[in-house]
């Protein structure tokens, strides 16, 4: 009789753990979707003149340790990148495809996606961290030399 009670209790604990695991996966998927929307919105702002012409916004969204790897392979930091964006003066006509994000840590996410502009295609990667507000810590854009199925535009 004791063995039967123990087996029943074990099954009940296992069922509860499976239920908690499923709920955790559901929450995780919801969190990933929310972060995807948040990061996609932030990335799109870098193509919008209302944001990239605003020095205060750039100062707040670019992390103090921000680094960008330019297409030449040269590393640029916060000041150079902000100054370059301020010179754009107009919206950048860029379409985004295949936007995905991956959690790197409690408050860090990797975003990667493809952009198309004037028949040029780039694979872009960004690392975002949250220290009160979401800030861009790293960005790199690499030109793609081959044709890809882009899927739907974001």
PDB file of N, CA, C and O in Angstrom, residues 93-124:
ATOM      1  N   UNK A  93      15.768  54.673 -46.878  1.00  0.00           N
ATOM      2  CA  UNK A  93      14.803  53.767 -47.504  1.00  0.00           C
ATOM      3  C   UNK A  93      15.341  52.341 -47.447  1.00  0.00           C
ATOM      4  O   UNK A  93      16.009  51.878 -48.374  1.00  0.00           O
ATOM      5  N   UNK A  94      15.063  51.673 -46.336  1.00  0.00           N
ATOM      6  CA  UNK A  94      15.604  50.337 -46.088  1.00  0.00           C
ATOM      7  C   UNK A  94      14.476  49.415 -45.642  1.00  0.00           C
ATOM      8  O   UNK A  94      13.699  49.758 -44.761  1.00  0.00           O
ATOM      9  N   UNK A  95      14.385  48.256 -46.287  1.00  0.00           N
ATOM     10  CA  UNK A  95      13.391  47.248 -45.908  1.00  0.00           C
ATOM     11  C   UNK A  95      14.067  46.160 -45.083  1.00  0.00           C
ATOM     12  O   UNK A  95      15.212  45.789 -45.341  1.00  0.00           O
ATOM     13  N   UNK A  96      13.342  45.646 -44.095  1.00  0.00           N
ATOM     14  CA  UNK A  96      13.858  44.619 -43.183  1.00  0.00           C
ATOM     15  C   UNK A  96      13.169  43.281 -43.454  1.00  0.00           C
ATOM     16  O   UNK A  96      11.945  43.225 -43.589  1.00  0.00           O
ATOM     17  N   UNK A  97      13.983  42.222 -43.498  1.00  0.00           N
ATOM     18  CA  UNK A  97      13.486  40.860 -43.693  1.00  0.00           C
ATOM     19  C   UNK A  97      14.121  39.936 -42.660  1.00  0.00           C
ATOM     20  O   UNK A  97      15.220  40.200 -42.171  1.00  0.00           O
ATOM     21  N   UNK A  98      13.439  38.842 -42.392  1.00  0.00           N
ATOM     22  CA  UNK A  98      13.957  37.762 -41.524  1.00  0.00           C
ATOM     23  C   UNK A  98      14.453  38.257 -40.169  1.00  0.00           C
ATOM     24  O   UNK A  98      15.503  37.833 -39.684  1.00  0.00           O
ATOM     25  N   UNK A  99      13.700  39.116 -39.536  1.00  0.00           N
ATOM     26  CA  UNK A  99      14.115  39.648 -38.234  1.00  0.00           C
ATOM     27  C   UNK A  99      13.933  38.578 -37.166  1.00  0.00           C
ATOM     28  O   UNK A  99      12.860  38.010 -37.011  1.00  0.00           O
ATOM     29  N   UNK A 100      15.000  38.296 -36.436  1.00  0.00           N
ATOM     30  CA  UNK A 100      14.966  37.325 -35.345  1.00  0.00           C
ATOM     31  C   UNK A 100      15.750  37.873 -34.167  1.00  0.00           C
ATOM     32  O   UNK A 100      16.637  38.713 -34.336  1.00  0.00           O
ATOM     33  N   UNK A 101      15.420  37.393 -32.989  1.00  0.00           N
ATOM     34  CA  UNK A 101      16.195  37.790 -31.814  1.00  0.00           C
ATOM     35  C   UNK A 101      16.375  36.589 -30.883  1.00  0.00           C
ATOM     36  O   UNK A 101      15.557  35.682 -30.865  1.00  0.00           O
ATOM     37  N   UNK A 102      17.483  36.637 -30.165  1.00  0.00           N
ATOM     38  CA  UNK A 102      17.855  35.558 -29.257  1.00  0.00           C
ATOM     39  C   UNK A 102      18.316  36.165 -27.947  1.00  0.00           C
ATOM     40  O   UNK A 102      19.114  37.107 -27.939  1.00  0.00           O
ATOM     41  N   UNK A 103      17.832  35.606 -26.863  1.00  0.00           N
ATOM     42  CA  UNK A 103      18.232  36.087 -25.545  1.00  0.00           C
ATOM     43  C   UNK A 103      19.649  35.598 -25.229  1.00  0.00           C
ATOM     44  O   UNK A 103      19.941  34.411 -25.323  1.00  0.00           O
ATOM     45  N   UNK A 104      20.513  36.537 -24.871  1.00  0.00           N
ATOM     46  CA  UNK A 104      21.891  36.204 -24.512  1.00  0.00           C
ATOM     47  C   UNK A 104      22.082  36.109 -23.004  1.00  0.00           C
ATOM     48  O   UNK A 104      22.991  35.430 -22.541  1.00  0.00           O
ATOM     49  N   UNK A 105      21.259  36.819 -22.269  1.00  0.00           N
ATOM     50  CA  UNK A 105      21.349  36.853 -20.815  1.00  0.00           C
ATOM     51  C   UNK A 105      20.111  37.531 -20.274  1.00  0.00           C
ATOM     52  O   UNK A 105      19.183  37.840 -21.032  1.00  0.00           O
ATOM     53  N   UNK A 106      20.106  37.780 -18.980  1.00  0.00           N
ATOM     54  CA  UNK A 106      18.926  38.355 -18.345  1.00  0.00           C
ATOM     55  C   UNK A 106      18.490  39.651 -19.017  1.00  0.00           C
ATOM     56  O   UNK A 106      17.316  39.859 -19.277  1.00  0.00           O
ATOM     57  N   UNK A 107      19.437  40.527 -19.317  1.00  0.00           N
ATOM     58  CA  UNK A 107      19.117  41.820 -19.915  1.00  0.00           C
ATOM     59  C   UNK A 107      19.933  42.076 -21.175  1.00  0.00           C
ATOM     60  O   UNK A 107      20.380  43.197 -21.424  1.00  0.00           O
ATOM     61  N   UNK A 108      20.141  41.039 -21.979  1.00  0.00           N
ATOM     62  CA  UNK A 108      20.907  41.189 -23.215  1.00  0.00           C
ATOM     63  C   UNK A 108      20.292  40.329 -24.315  1.00  0.00           C
ATOM     64  O   UNK A 108      19.952  39.176 -24.086  1.00  0.00           O
ATOM     65  N   UNK A 109      20.161  40.903 -25.500  1.00  0.00           N
ATOM     66  CA  UNK A 109      19.557  40.215 -26.638  1.00  0.00           C
ATOM     67  C   UNK A 109      20.364  40.475 -27.899  1.00  0.00           C
ATOM     68  O   UNK A 109      20.913  41.562 -28.091  1.00  0.00           O
ATOM     69  N   UNK A 110      20.404  39.468 -28.763  1.00  0.00           N
ATOM     70  CA  UNK A 110      21.000  39.572 -30.084  1.00  0.00           C
ATOM     71  C   UNK A 110      19.859  39.671 -31.091  1.00  0.00           C
ATOM     72  O   UNK A 110      18.944  38.848 -31.078  1.00  0.00           O
ATOM     73  N   UNK A 111      19.914  40.684 -31.954  1.00  0.00           N
ATOM     74  CA  UNK A 111      18.957  40.809 -33.052  1.00  0.00           C
ATOM     75  C   UNK A 111      19.736  40.637 -34.346  1.00  0.00           C
ATOM     76  O   UNK A 111      20.853  41.152 -34.470  1.00  0.00           O
ATOM     77  N   UNK A 112      19.178  39.884 -35.285  1.00  0.00           N
ATOM     78  CA  UNK A 112      19.818  39.778 -36.594  1.00  0.00           C
ATOM     79  C   UNK A 112      18.746  39.728 -37.665  1.00  0.00           C
ATOM     80  O   UNK A 112      17.649  39.207 -37.452  1.00  0.00           O
ATOM     81  N   UNK A 113      19.082  40.322 -38.810  1.00  0.00           N
ATOM     82  CA  UNK A 113      18.103  40.462 -39.880  1.00  0.00           C
ATOM     83  C   UNK A 113      18.808  40.854 -41.163  1.00  0.00           C
ATOM     84  O   UNK A 113      20.003  41.167 -41.175  1.00  0.00           O
ATOM     85  N   UNK A 114      18.053  40.840 -42.254  1.00  0.00           N
ATOM     86  CA  UNK A 114      18.562  41.238 -43.561  1.00  0.00           C
ATOM     87  C   UNK A 114      17.875  42.532 -43.962  1.00  0.00           C
ATOM     88  O   UNK A 114      16.673  42.694 -43.740  1.00  0.00           O
ATOM     89  N   UNK A 115      18.654  43.438 -44.544  1.00  0.00           N
ATOM     90  CA  UNK A 115      18.071  44.670 -45.077  1.00  0.00           C
ATOM     91  C   UNK A 115      18.342  44.746 -46.572  1.00  0.00           C
ATOM     92  O   UNK A 115      19.340  44.221 -47.071  1.00  0.00           O
ATOM     93  N   UNK A 116      17.416  45.403 -47.268  1.00  0.00           N
ATOM     94  CA  UNK A 116      17.558  45.639 -48.700  1.00  0.00           C
ATOM     95  C   UNK A 116      17.338  47.123 -48.934  1.00  0.00           C
ATOM     96  O   UNK A 116      16.369  47.707 -48.455  1.00  0.00           O
ATOM     97  N   UNK A 117      18.287  47.724 -49.677  1.00  0.00           N
ATOM     98  CA  UNK A 117      18.193  49.133 -50.033  1.00  0.00           C
ATOM     99  C   UNK A 117      18.963  49.333 -51.330  1.00  0.00           C
ATOM    100  O   UNK A 117      20.135  48.938 -51.430  1.00  0.00           O
ATOM    101  N   UNK A 118      18.323  49.926 -52.323  1.00  0.00           N
ATOM    102  CA  UNK A 118      18.983  50.191 -53.610  1.00  0.00           C
ATOM    103  C   UNK A 118      19.688  48.941 -54.150  1.00  0.00           C
ATOM    104  O   UNK A 118      20.840  48.996 -54.574  1.00  0.00           O
ATOM    105  N   UNK A 119      19.005  47.815 -54.093  1.00  0.00           N
ATOM    106  CA  UNK A 119      19.536  46.528 -54.575  1.00  0.00           C
ATOM    107  C   UNK A 119      20.753  46.020 -53.808  1.00  0.00           C
ATOM    108  O   UNK A 119      21.409  45.082 -54.234  1.00  0.00           O
ATOM    109  N   UNK A 120      21.086  46.625 -52.696  1.00  0.00           N
ATOM    110  CA  UNK A 120      22.143  46.112 -51.820  1.00  0.00           C
ATOM    111  C   UNK A 120      21.476  45.368 -50.674  1.00  0.00           C
ATOM    112  O   UNK A 120      20.477  45.827 -50.119  1.00  0.00           O
ATOM    113  N   UNK A 121      22.057  44.234 -50.324  1.00  0.00           N
ATOM    114  CA  UNK A 121      21.526  43.410 -49.230  1.00  0.00           C
ATOM    115  C   UNK A 121      22.595  43.269 -48.165  1.00  0.00           C
ATOM    116  O   UNK A 121      23.759  43.012 -48.480  1.00  0.00           O
ATOM    117  N   UNK A 122      22.161  43.444 -46.925  1.00  0.00           N
ATOM    118  CA  UNK A 122      23.087  43.344 -45.798  1.00  0.00           C
ATOM    119  C   UNK A 122      22.505  42.426 -44.742  1.00  0.00           C
ATOM    120  O   UNK A 122      21.298  42.446 -44.484  1.00  0.00           O
ATOM    121  N   UNK A 123      23.365  41.641 -44.125  1.00  0.00           N
ATOM    122  CA  UNK A 123      23.001  40.883 -42.935  1.00  0.00           C
ATOM    123  C   UNK A 123      23.460  41.739 -41.764  1.00  0.00           C
ATOM    124  O   UNK A 123      24.630  42.099 -41.673  1.00  0.00           O
ATOM    125  N   UNK A 124      22.532  42.102 -40.897  1.00  0.00           N
ATOM    126  CA  UNK A 124      22.833  42.993 -39.775  1.00  0.00           C
ATOM    127  C   UNK A 124      22.674  42.243 -38.455  1.00  0.00           C
ATOM    128  O   UNK A 124      21.748  41.456 -38.293  1.00  0.00           O
TER     129      UNK A 124
END
